[in-house]
Amino acid sequence: MYVNNKKKACEAVGFISEEYALPAETTQEELLALVDTLNTRENINGILVQLPLPGHLDDKAVIAAINPQKDVDAFHAVNVGKIMLGDYEFLPCTPAGVMEMLRSYQIPVEGKECVVIGRSNIVGKPMGMLLLHENGTVTICHSRTKNLAEVCRRADILVAAVGIPKFVKADMVKEGAVVIDVGMDRDENGKLCGDVDFEAVKDKCSFITPVPGGVGPMTIAMLMQNTLRACKLQNGIND
Ligand code: NAP
């Protein structure tokens, strides 16, 4: 679903996308060789490796092999480091999409209590960092956090990136909070749902993102933005 949506978005904005659907038994060397070829091709501006990879492949080594200027997912250590320093070309697409959404709905972050549930490298950690850059007071929670509901109830802005269907219940949400649901999960009937129990929570908050149709499309929009930026960077075009 992710890959198809990305391909459709590329077509919609006029980018050419190439998909390499390799067999599961592809070796590390073969995959690295493909990344290397794409790194050197001048007509390729962005490369992303769709994770997770099969267990015998070393995803860290594969991400490290991508030219940081073509790393449109912003997972390469060079780009992660730049984000940490607050001086970056690319932001990881999902947290960037959340920030774009907050900006476009004119929801201020400065001085707000921001709680992120989840500390993955692709969502939770960079999400916390971006909220911090916007002067939020940030708490990042994870599976060892004590009194999670109590911590979440402090949040003016609550971001759920847990990967557990309908994990956030009404007793974890402050009245009037902004609730951002990053989750892409399946409920007991196999239906797509988020990490937030939308029906239970929606009347308590001032804003809430639906799943599907909330953070997911924003992620793809940010991927397009990163790819355009990569193309400009590689061709010396200023924004
Ligand atoms: P992940 O790598 O599995 O990380 C999940 C995080 O949740 C971990 O930090 C984990 O804590 C924490 N967690 C798990 N159980 C918890 C609990 N009971 N209480 C508190 N924290 C708990 O997942 P991810 O890659 O960040 O993805 C999270 C969700 O976002 C998934 O549903 C994924 O499909 C979705 N997603 C959506 C998009 C999009 O475009 N919309 C993009 C990426 C991901 P520990 O670190 O302690 O284990």
PDB file of C-alpha atoms and ligand atoms in Angstrom:
ATOM      1  CA  MET A   1       0.000   0.000   0.000  1.00  0.00           C
ATOM      2  CA  TYR A   2       2.797   2.432   0.948  1.00  0.00           C
ATOM      3  CA  VAL A   3       4.760   1.709  -2.207  1.00  0.00           C
ATOM      4  CA  ASN A   4       1.733   2.059  -4.471  1.00  0.00           C
ATOM      5  CA  ASN A   5       0.700   5.326  -2.861  1.00  0.00           C
ATOM      6  CA  LYS A   6       4.214   6.691  -3.301  1.00  0.00           C
ATOM      7  CA  LYS A   7       4.240   5.696  -6.960  1.00  0.00           C
ATOM      8  CA  LYS A   8       0.852   7.332  -7.531  1.00  0.00           C
ATOM      9  CA  ALA A   9       2.029  10.529  -5.828  1.00  0.00           C
ATOM     10  CA  CYS A  10       5.130  10.611  -8.057  1.00  0.00           C
ATOM     11  CA  GLU A  11       2.938  10.329 -11.150  1.00  0.00           C
ATOM     12  CA  ALA A  12       0.613  13.061  -9.849  1.00  0.00           C
ATOM     13  CA  VAL A  13       3.444  15.578  -9.406  1.00  0.00           C
ATOM     14  CA  GLY A  14       5.318  14.592 -12.570  1.00  0.00           C
ATOM     15  CA  PHE A  15       8.250  12.643 -11.073  1.00  0.00           C
ATOM     16  CA  ILE A  16       9.526   9.485 -12.717  1.00  0.00           C
ATOM     17  CA  SER A  17       9.755   6.626 -10.205  1.00  0.00           C
ATOM     18  CA  GLU A  18      11.506   3.313 -10.644  1.00  0.00           C
ATOM     19  CA  GLU A  19      10.612   0.371  -8.447  1.00  0.00           C
ATOM     20  CA  TYR A  20      13.030  -2.485  -7.848  1.00  0.00           C
ATOM     21  CA  ALA A  21      10.990  -5.281  -6.255  1.00  0.00           C
ATOM     22  CA  LEU A  22      13.816  -7.679  -5.498  1.00  0.00           C
ATOM     23  CA  PRO A  23      13.274 -11.296  -4.444  1.00  0.00           C
ATOM     24  CA  ALA A  24      13.409 -11.949  -0.679  1.00  0.00           C
ATOM     25  CA  GLU A  25      16.571 -14.031  -1.086  1.00  0.00           C
ATOM     26  CA  THR A  26      18.536 -11.070  -2.556  1.00  0.00           C
ATOM     27  CA  THR A  27      21.976 -10.910  -0.920  1.00  0.00           C
ATOM     28  CA  GLN A  28      23.434  -7.942   0.914  1.00  0.00           C
ATOM     29  CA  GLU A  29      26.028  -7.534  -1.856  1.00  0.00           C
ATOM     30  CA  GLU A  30      23.361  -7.465  -4.574  1.00  0.00           C
ATOM     31  CA  LEU A  31      21.318  -4.875  -2.714  1.00  0.00           C
ATOM     32  CA  LEU A  32      24.360  -2.705  -1.994  1.00  0.00           C
ATOM     33  CA  ALA A  33      25.367  -2.938  -5.647  1.00  0.00           C
ATOM     34  CA  LEU A  34      21.932  -1.646  -6.701  1.00  0.00           C
ATOM     35  CA  VAL A  35      22.114   1.251  -4.210  1.00  0.00           C
ATOM     36  CA  ASP A  36      25.558   2.053  -5.549  1.00  0.00           C
ATOM     37  CA  THR A  37      24.303   2.120  -9.140  1.00  0.00           C
ATOM     38  CA  LEU A  38      21.437   4.446  -8.178  1.00  0.00           C
ATOM     39  CA  ASN A  39      23.867   6.659  -6.236  1.00  0.00           C
ATOM     40  CA  THR A  40      25.908   7.234  -9.367  1.00  0.00           C
ATOM     41  CA  ARG A  41      23.029   7.734 -11.825  1.00  0.00           C
ATOM     42  CA  GLU A  42      22.612  11.458 -12.483  1.00  0.00           C
ATOM     43  CA  ASN A  43      18.968  11.090 -13.487  1.00  0.00           C
ATOM     44  CA  ILE A  44      18.100   9.606 -10.083  1.00  0.00           C
ATOM     45  CA  ASN A  45      17.656  12.304  -7.421  1.00  0.00           C
ATOM     46  CA  GLY A  46      16.104  10.332  -4.574  1.00  0.00           C
ATOM     47  CA  ILE A  47      16.543   6.797  -3.281  1.00  0.00           C
ATOM     48  CA  LEU A  48      14.493   5.067  -0.643  1.00  0.00           C
ATOM     49  CA  VAL A  49      14.767   1.542   0.609  1.00  0.00           C
ATOM     50  CA  GLN A  50      11.385   0.321   1.761  1.00  0.00           C
ATOM     51  CA  LEU A  51      11.810  -1.096   5.282  1.00  0.00           C
ATOM     52  CA  PRO A  52      11.631  -3.561   6.915  1.00  0.00           C
ATOM     53  CA  LEU A  53      14.089  -5.732   5.005  1.00  0.00           C
ATOM     54  CA  PRO A  54      14.190  -9.528   5.255  1.00  0.00           C
ATOM     55  CA  GLY A  55      16.094 -10.647   8.374  1.00  0.00           C
ATOM     56  CA  HIS A  56      19.318 -11.720   6.613  1.00  0.00           C
ATOM     57  CA  LEU A  57      19.878  -8.174   5.315  1.00  0.00           C
ATOM     58  CA  ASP A  58      21.572  -5.463   7.371  1.00  0.00           C
ATOM     59  CA  ASP A  59      19.268  -2.459   7.022  1.00  0.00           C
ATOM     60  CA  LYS A  60      21.714  -0.103   8.794  1.00  0.00           C
ATOM     61  CA  ALA A  61      24.464  -0.911   6.281  1.00  0.00           C
ATOM     62  CA  VAL A  62      22.051  -0.472   3.376  1.00  0.00           C
ATOM     63  CA  ILE A  63      20.832   2.936   4.607  1.00  0.00           C
ATOM     64  CA  ALA A  64      24.459   3.968   5.249  1.00  0.00           C
ATOM     65  CA  ALA A  65      25.257   3.160   1.606  1.00  0.00           C
ATOM     66  CA  ILE A  66      22.760   5.715   0.235  1.00  0.00           C
ATOM     67  CA  ASN A  67      24.284   9.018  -0.865  1.00  0.00           C
ATOM     68  CA  PRO A  68      23.046  11.416   1.890  1.00  0.00           C
ATOM     69  CA  GLN A  69      22.036  13.951  -0.793  1.00  0.00           C
ATOM     70  CA  LYS A  70      19.685  11.334  -2.289  1.00  0.00           C
ATOM     71  CA  ASP A  71      18.423  10.091   1.078  1.00  0.00           C
ATOM     72  CA  VAL A  72      14.860  11.385   0.725  1.00  0.00           C
ATOM     73  CA  ASP A  73      13.679   9.403   3.775  1.00  0.00           C
ATOM     74  CA  ALA A  74      16.323  11.243   5.870  1.00  0.00           C
ATOM     75  CA  PHE A  75      17.400   8.035   7.618  1.00  0.00           C
ATOM     76  CA  HIS A  76      21.141   8.289   6.835  1.00  0.00           C
ATOM     77  CA  ALA A  77      23.296   9.122   9.890  1.00  0.00           C
ATOM     78  CA  VAL A  78      24.489  12.344   8.208  1.00  0.00           C
ATOM     79  CA  ASN A  79      20.922  13.574   7.830  1.00  0.00           C
ATOM     80  CA  VAL A  80      19.910  12.377  11.309  1.00  0.00           C
ATOM     81  CA  GLY A  81      22.880  14.309  12.743  1.00  0.00           C
ATOM     82  CA  LYS A  82      21.917  17.442  10.827  1.00  0.00           C
ATOM     83  CA  ILE A  83      18.381  17.251  12.215  1.00  0.00           C
ATOM     84  CA  MET A  84      19.807  16.993  15.720  1.00  0.00           C
ATOM     85  CA  LEU A  85      21.782  20.189  15.064  1.00  0.00           C
ATOM     86  CA  GLY A  86      18.727  21.916  13.599  1.00  0.00           C
ATOM     87  CA  ASP A  87      20.459  22.580  10.249  1.00  0.00           C
ATOM     88  CA  TYR A  88      19.177  20.150   7.660  1.00  0.00           C
ATOM     89  CA  GLU A  89      18.178  19.600   4.037  1.00  0.00           C
ATOM     90  CA  PHE A  90      15.722  16.755   4.613  1.00  0.00           C
ATOM     91  CA  LEU A  91      13.397  15.819   7.450  1.00  0.00           C
ATOM     92  CA  PRO A  92      12.004  12.321   7.908  1.00  0.00           C
ATOM     93  CA  CYS A  93       8.688  12.339   6.094  1.00  0.00           C
ATOM     94  CA  THR A  94       6.269  11.318   8.851  1.00  0.00           C
ATOM     95  CA  PRO A  95       7.366  13.796  11.559  1.00  0.00           C
ATOM     96  CA  ALA A  96       7.754  16.480   8.880  1.00  0.00           C
ATOM     97  CA  GLY A  97       4.169  15.794   7.786  1.00  0.00           C
ATOM     98  CA  VAL A  98       2.941  16.186  11.356  1.00  0.00           C
ATOM     99  CA  MET A  99       4.730  19.542  11.704  1.00  0.00           C
ATOM    100  CA  GLU A 100       3.342  20.734   8.367  1.00  0.00           C
ATOM    101  CA  MET A 101      -0.145  19.800   9.514  1.00  0.00           C
ATOM    102  CA  LEU A 102       0.270  21.714  12.799  1.00  0.00           C
ATOM    103  CA  ARG A 103       1.525  24.747  10.850  1.00  0.00           C
ATOM    104  CA  SER A 104      -1.263  24.709   8.303  1.00  0.00           C
ATOM    105  CA  TYR A 105      -3.945  24.464  11.011  1.00  0.00           C
ATOM    106  CA  GLN A 106      -2.129  27.269  12.858  1.00  0.00           C
ATOM    107  CA  ILE A 107      -1.671  25.181  15.987  1.00  0.00           C
ATOM    108  CA  PRO A 108       1.176  26.759  17.951  1.00  0.00           C
ATOM    109  CA  VAL A 109       3.804  24.474  19.497  1.00  0.00           C
ATOM    110  CA  GLU A 110       5.824  27.047  21.410  1.00  0.00           C
ATOM    111  CA  GLY A 111       5.541  26.583  25.158  1.00  0.00           C
ATOM    112  CA  LYS A 112       3.123  23.660  24.776  1.00  0.00           C
ATOM    113  CA  GLU A 113       3.418  20.354  26.618  1.00  0.00           C
ATOM    114  CA  CYS A 114       4.099  17.845  23.835  1.00  0.00           C
ATOM    115  CA  VAL A 115       4.023  14.126  24.554  1.00  0.00           C
ATOM    116  CA  VAL A 116       5.180  11.616  21.942  1.00  0.00           C
ATOM    117  CA  ILE A 117       4.404   7.946  22.558  1.00  0.00           C
ATOM    118  CA  GLY A 118       7.088   5.909  20.782  1.00  0.00           C
ATOM    119  CA  ARG A 119      10.840   6.374  20.341  1.00  0.00           C
ATOM    120  CA  SER A 120      11.609   4.747  16.994  1.00  0.00           C
ATOM    121  CA  ASN A 121      14.321   6.257  14.835  1.00  0.00           C
ATOM    122  CA  ILE A 122      11.865   6.906  12.015  1.00  0.00           C
ATOM    123  CA  VAL A 123       9.001   8.489  13.952  1.00  0.00           C
ATOM    124  CA  GLY A 124       9.208   8.984  17.722  1.00  0.00           C
ATOM    125  CA  LYS A 125      12.731  10.371  18.145  1.00  0.00           C
ATOM    126  CA  PRO A 126      12.717  12.816  15.201  1.00  0.00           C
ATOM    127  CA  MET A 127       9.142  13.830  16.108  1.00  0.00           C
ATOM    128  CA  GLY A 128      10.334  14.827  19.571  1.00  0.00           C
ATOM    129  CA  MET A 129      13.262  16.725  18.066  1.00  0.00           C
ATOM    130  CA  LEU A 130      11.074  18.710  15.632  1.00  0.00           C
ATOM    131  CA  LEU A 131       8.641  19.679  18.386  1.00  0.00           C
ATOM    132  CA  LEU A 132      11.632  20.770  20.451  1.00  0.00           C
ATOM    133  CA  HIS A 133      12.942  22.887  17.552  1.00  0.00           C
ATOM    134  CA  GLU A 134       9.554  24.643  17.602  1.00  0.00           C
ATOM    135  CA  ASN A 135      10.003  25.356  21.339  1.00  0.00           C
ATOM    136  CA  GLY A 136       7.611  22.724  22.656  1.00  0.00           C
ATOM    137  CA  THR A 137       8.299  21.134  26.036  1.00  0.00           C
ATOM    138  CA  VAL A 138       8.741  17.557  24.939  1.00  0.00           C
ATOM    139  CA  THR A 139       8.346  14.218  26.694  1.00  0.00           C
ATOM    140  CA  ILE A 140       9.043  11.015  24.767  1.00  0.00           C
ATOM    141  CA  CYS A 141       7.358   7.899  26.169  1.00  0.00           C
ATOM    142  CA  HIS A 142       8.049   4.236  25.420  1.00  0.00           C
ATOM    143  CA  SER A 143       7.260   0.750  26.659  1.00  0.00           C
ATOM    144  CA  ARG A 144       9.102   1.304  29.977  1.00  0.00           C
ATOM    145  CA  THR A 145       7.432   4.634  30.792  1.00  0.00           C
ATOM    146  CA  LYS A 146       5.750   4.596  34.179  1.00  0.00           C
ATOM    147  CA  ASN A 147       2.265   6.085  34.635  1.00  0.00           C
ATOM    148  CA  LEU A 148       1.840   6.533  30.890  1.00  0.00           C
ATOM    149  CA  ALA A 149      -1.795   7.678  31.083  1.00  0.00           C
ATOM    150  CA  GLU A 150      -0.850  10.350  33.613  1.00  0.00           C
ATOM    151  CA  VAL A 151       2.032  11.611  31.464  1.00  0.00           C
ATOM    152  CA  CYS A 152      -0.208  11.685  28.371  1.00  0.00           C
ATOM    153  CA  ARG A 153      -2.909  13.622  30.220  1.00  0.00           C
ATOM    154  CA  ARG A 154      -0.424  16.489  30.609  1.00  0.00           C
ATOM    155  CA  ALA A 155      -0.157  16.872  26.847  1.00  0.00           C
ATOM    156  CA  ASP A 156      -1.468  19.864  24.932  1.00  0.00           C
ATOM    157  CA  ILE A 157      -0.200  18.039  21.842  1.00  0.00           C
ATOM    158  CA  LEU A 158      -0.205  14.233  21.996  1.00  0.00           C
ATOM    159  CA  VAL A 159       1.443  12.230  19.206  1.00  0.00           C
ATOM    160  CA  ALA A 160       0.853   8.475  19.154  1.00  0.00           C
ATOM    161  CA  ALA A 161       3.425   6.361  17.269  1.00  0.00           C
ATOM    162  CA  VAL A 162       3.127   3.048  19.062  1.00  0.00           C
ATOM    163  CA  GLY A 163       1.918   0.504  16.513  1.00  0.00           C
ATOM    164  CA  ILE A 164      -0.822  -0.882  18.768  1.00  0.00           C
ATOM    165  CA  PRO A 165      -4.409  -0.521  17.475  1.00  0.00           C
ATOM    166  CA  LYS A 166      -6.572   1.946  19.457  1.00  0.00           C
ATOM    167  CA  PHE A 167      -3.955   2.129  22.234  1.00  0.00           C
ATOM    168  CA  VAL A 168      -4.758   5.708  23.289  1.00  0.00           C
ATOM    169  CA  LYS A 169      -8.012   5.787  25.265  1.00  0.00           C
ATOM    170  CA  ALA A 170     -10.047   8.726  26.519  1.00  0.00           C
ATOM    171  CA  ASP A 171      -8.475   8.603  29.995  1.00  0.00           C
ATOM    172  CA  MET A 172      -5.075   9.379  28.416  1.00  0.00           C
ATOM    173  CA  VAL A 173      -6.223  12.619  26.786  1.00  0.00           C
ATOM    174  CA  LYS A 174      -6.608  16.057  28.322  1.00  0.00           C
ATOM    175  CA  GLU A 175      -9.761  18.010  27.501  1.00  0.00           C
ATOM    176  CA  GLY A 176      -9.041  20.209  24.457  1.00  0.00           C
ATOM    177  CA  ALA A 177      -5.777  18.466  23.513  1.00  0.00           C
ATOM    178  CA  VAL A 178      -4.507  18.141  19.940  1.00  0.00           C
ATOM    179  CA  VAL A 179      -4.182  14.433  19.133  1.00  0.00           C
ATOM    180  CA  ILE A 180      -2.024  13.263  16.231  1.00  0.00           C
ATOM    181  CA  ASP A 181      -2.339   9.601  15.304  1.00  0.00           C
ATOM    182  CA  VAL A 182       0.660   8.249  13.390  1.00  0.00           C
ATOM    183  CA  GLY A 183      -0.375   4.603  13.769  1.00  0.00           C
ATOM    184  CA  MET A 184      -1.224   2.408  10.785  1.00  0.00           C
ATOM    185  CA  ASP A 185      -2.633  -0.692  12.386  1.00  0.00           C
ATOM    186  CA  ARG A 186      -5.284  -3.333  11.773  1.00  0.00           C
ATOM    187  CA  ASP A 187      -8.191  -3.770  14.179  1.00  0.00           C
ATOM    188  CA  GLU A 188      -9.714  -7.119  15.211  1.00  0.00           C
ATOM    189  CA  ASN A 189     -11.593  -7.247  11.881  1.00  0.00           C
ATOM    190  CA  GLY A 190      -8.508  -6.524   9.808  1.00  0.00           C
ATOM    191  CA  LYS A 191      -9.663  -2.951   9.125  1.00  0.00           C
ATOM    192  CA  LEU A 192      -7.083  -0.163   8.948  1.00  0.00           C
ATOM    193  CA  CYS A 193      -7.059   1.916  12.153  1.00  0.00           C
ATOM    194  CA  GLY A 194      -4.711   4.061  14.181  1.00  0.00           C
ATOM    195  CA  ASP A 195      -3.027   3.998  17.574  1.00  0.00           C
ATOM    196  CA  VAL A 196      -5.825   6.189  18.952  1.00  0.00           C
ATOM    197  CA  ASP A 197      -9.299   4.963  19.831  1.00  0.00           C
ATOM    198  CA  PHE A 198     -10.807   7.663  17.599  1.00  0.00           C
ATOM    199  CA  GLU A 199     -14.457   7.238  18.644  1.00  0.00           C
ATOM    200  CA  ALA A 200     -13.617   7.296  22.358  1.00  0.00           C
ATOM    201  CA  VAL A 201     -11.275  10.267  22.118  1.00  0.00           C
ATOM    202  CA  LYS A 202     -12.698  12.572  19.431  1.00  0.00           C
ATOM    203  CA  ASP A 203     -15.126  14.505  21.622  1.00  0.00           C
ATOM    204  CA  LYS A 204     -12.421  15.310  24.167  1.00  0.00           C
ATOM    205  CA  CYS A 205      -9.916  16.967  21.866  1.00  0.00           C
ATOM    206  CA  SER A 206      -9.763  20.201  19.900  1.00  0.00           C
ATOM    207  CA  PHE A 207      -8.107  18.518  16.880  1.00  0.00           C
ATOM    208  CA  ILE A 208      -7.615  14.868  15.999  1.00  0.00           C
ATOM    209  CA  THR A 209      -6.236  13.198  12.870  1.00  0.00           C
ATOM    210  CA  PRO A 210      -8.154  10.288  11.346  1.00  0.00           C
ATOM    211  CA  VAL A 211      -6.689   6.990  10.149  1.00  0.00           C
ATOM    212  CA  PRO A 212      -6.730   6.556   7.232  1.00  0.00           C
ATOM    213  CA  GLY A 213      -6.512  10.041   5.757  1.00  0.00           C
ATOM    214  CA  GLY A 214      -4.477  11.938   8.359  1.00  0.00           C
ATOM    215  CA  VAL A 215      -0.733  11.559   8.806  1.00  0.00           C
ATOM    216  CA  GLY A 216      -0.348   8.933   6.042  1.00  0.00           C
ATOM    217  CA  PRO A 217      -1.024  11.260   3.072  1.00  0.00           C
ATOM    218  CA  MET A 218       1.104  13.974   4.715  1.00  0.00           C
ATOM    219  CA  THR A 219       4.028  11.530   4.868  1.00  0.00           C
ATOM    220  CA  ILE A 220       3.786  10.979   1.136  1.00  0.00           C
ATOM    221  CA  ALA A 221       3.484  14.697   0.428  1.00  0.00           C
ATOM    222  CA  MET A 222       6.681  15.280   2.432  1.00  0.00           C
ATOM    223  CA  LEU A 223       8.443  12.554   0.447  1.00  0.00           C
ATOM    224  CA  MET A 224       7.610  14.451  -2.732  1.00  0.00           C
ATOM    225  CA  GLN A 225       8.903  17.661  -1.148  1.00  0.00           C
ATOM    226  CA  ASN A 226      12.166  15.973  -0.093  1.00  0.00           C
ATOM    227  CA  THR A 227      12.627  14.567  -3.583  1.00  0.00           C
ATOM    228  CA  LEU A 228      12.151  17.965  -5.181  1.00  0.00           C
ATOM    229  CA  ARG A 229      14.620  19.438  -2.679  1.00  0.00           C
ATOM    230  CA  ALA A 230      17.117  16.665  -3.469  1.00  0.00           C
ATOM    231  CA  CYS A 231      16.825  17.407  -7.187  1.00  0.00           C
ATOM    232  CA  LYS A 232      17.405  21.119  -6.585  1.00  0.00           C
ATOM    233  CA  LEU A 233      20.372  20.446  -4.286  1.00  0.00           C
ATOM    234  CA  GLN A 234      22.017  18.147  -6.800  1.00  0.00           C
ATOM    235  CA  ASN A 235      21.540  20.693  -9.561  1.00  0.00           C
ATOM    236  CA  GLY A 236      22.606  23.760  -7.593  1.00  0.00           C
ATOM    237  CA  ILE A 237      19.132  25.330  -7.713  1.00  0.00           C
ATOM    238  CA  ASN A 238      18.265  27.512  -4.730  1.00  0.00           C
ATOM    239  CA  ASP A 239      14.759  27.451  -3.238  1.00  0.00           C
TER     240      ASP A 239
HETATM  241  P1  NAP B   1       8.136   0.869  16.292  1.00  0.00           P
HETATM  242  O1  NAP B   1       9.501   0.979  15.729  1.00  0.00           O
HETATM  243  O2  NAP B   1       7.563  -0.488  16.560  1.00  0.00           O
HETATM  244  O3  NAP B   1       8.103   1.714  17.662  1.00  0.00           O
HETATM  245  C1  NAP B   1       7.017   1.663  18.526  1.00  0.00           C
HETATM  246  C2  NAP B   1       7.318   2.466  19.766  1.00  0.00           C
HETATM  247  O4  NAP B   1       6.210   2.359  20.624  1.00  0.00           O
HETATM  248  C3  NAP B   1       8.558   1.969  20.530  1.00  0.00           C
HETATM  249  O5  NAP B   1       9.358   3.054  20.917  1.00  0.00           O
HETATM  250  C4  NAP B   1       7.957   1.277  21.738  1.00  0.00           C
HETATM  251  O6  NAP B   1       8.723   1.383  22.926  1.00  0.00           O
HETATM  252  C5  NAP B   1       6.659   2.041  21.939  1.00  0.00           C
HETATM  253  N1  NAP B   1       5.686   1.204  22.634  1.00  0.00           N
HETATM  254  C6  NAP B   1       5.319  -0.059  22.338  1.00  0.00           C
HETATM  255  N2  NAP B   1       4.434  -0.506  23.234  1.00  0.00           N
HETATM  256  C7  NAP B   1       4.237   0.502  24.118  1.00  0.00           C
HETATM  257  C8  NAP B   1       3.455   0.643  25.278  1.00  0.00           C
HETATM  258  N3  NAP B   1       2.675  -0.342  25.737  1.00  0.00           N
HETATM  259  N4  NAP B   1       3.511   1.815  25.942  1.00  0.00           N
HETATM  260  C9  NAP B   1       4.284   2.831  25.506  1.00  0.00           C
HETATM  261  N5  NAP B   1       5.072   2.750  24.411  1.00  0.00           N
HETATM  262  C10 NAP B   1       5.046   1.589  23.727  1.00  0.00           C
HETATM  263  O7  NAP B   1       7.061   1.613  15.395  1.00  0.00           O
HETATM  264  P2  NAP B   1       7.215   2.869  14.396  1.00  0.00           P
HETATM  265  O8  NAP B   1       7.950   2.445  13.189  1.00  0.00           O
HETATM  266  O9  NAP B   1       7.642   4.066  15.138  1.00  0.00           O
HETATM  267  O10 NAP B   1       5.689   3.039  13.957  1.00  0.00           O
HETATM  268  C11 NAP B   1       4.672   3.344  14.909  1.00  0.00           C
HETATM  269  C12 NAP B   1       3.318   3.317  14.217  1.00  0.00           C
HETATM  270  O11 NAP B   1       3.310   4.318  13.200  1.00  0.00           O
HETATM  271  C13 NAP B   1       3.003   2.015  13.485  1.00  0.00           C
HETATM  272  O12 NAP B   1       1.600   1.787  13.566  1.00  0.00           O
HETATM  273  C14 NAP B   1       3.400   2.301  12.047  1.00  0.00           C
HETATM  274  O13 NAP B   1       2.702   1.512  11.120  1.00  0.00           O
HETATM  275  C15 NAP B   1       3.002   3.740  11.951  1.00  0.00           C
HETATM  276  N6  NAP B   1       3.713   4.502  10.923  1.00  0.00           N
HETATM  277  C16 NAP B   1       2.928   5.281  10.133  1.00  0.00           C
HETATM  278  C17 NAP B   1       3.507   6.078   9.179  1.00  0.00           C
HETATM  279  C18 NAP B   1       2.632   6.948   8.348  1.00  0.00           C
HETATM  280  O14 NAP B   1       3.045   7.419   7.308  1.00  0.00           O
HETATM  281  N7  NAP B   1       1.412   7.229   8.781  1.00  0.00           N
HETATM  282  C19 NAP B   1       4.897   6.091   8.998  1.00  0.00           C
HETATM  283  C20 NAP B   1       5.677   5.298   9.840  1.00  0.00           C
HETATM  284  C21 NAP B   1       5.060   4.514  10.812  1.00  0.00           C
HETATM  285  P3  NAP B   1      10.171   0.676  23.108  1.00  0.00           P
HETATM  286  O15 NAP B   1      11.119   1.529  22.324  1.00  0.00           O
HETATM  287  O16 NAP B   1      10.382   0.722  24.551  1.00  0.00           O
HETATM  288  O17 NAP B   1      10.025  -0.705  22.536  1.00  0.00           O
END
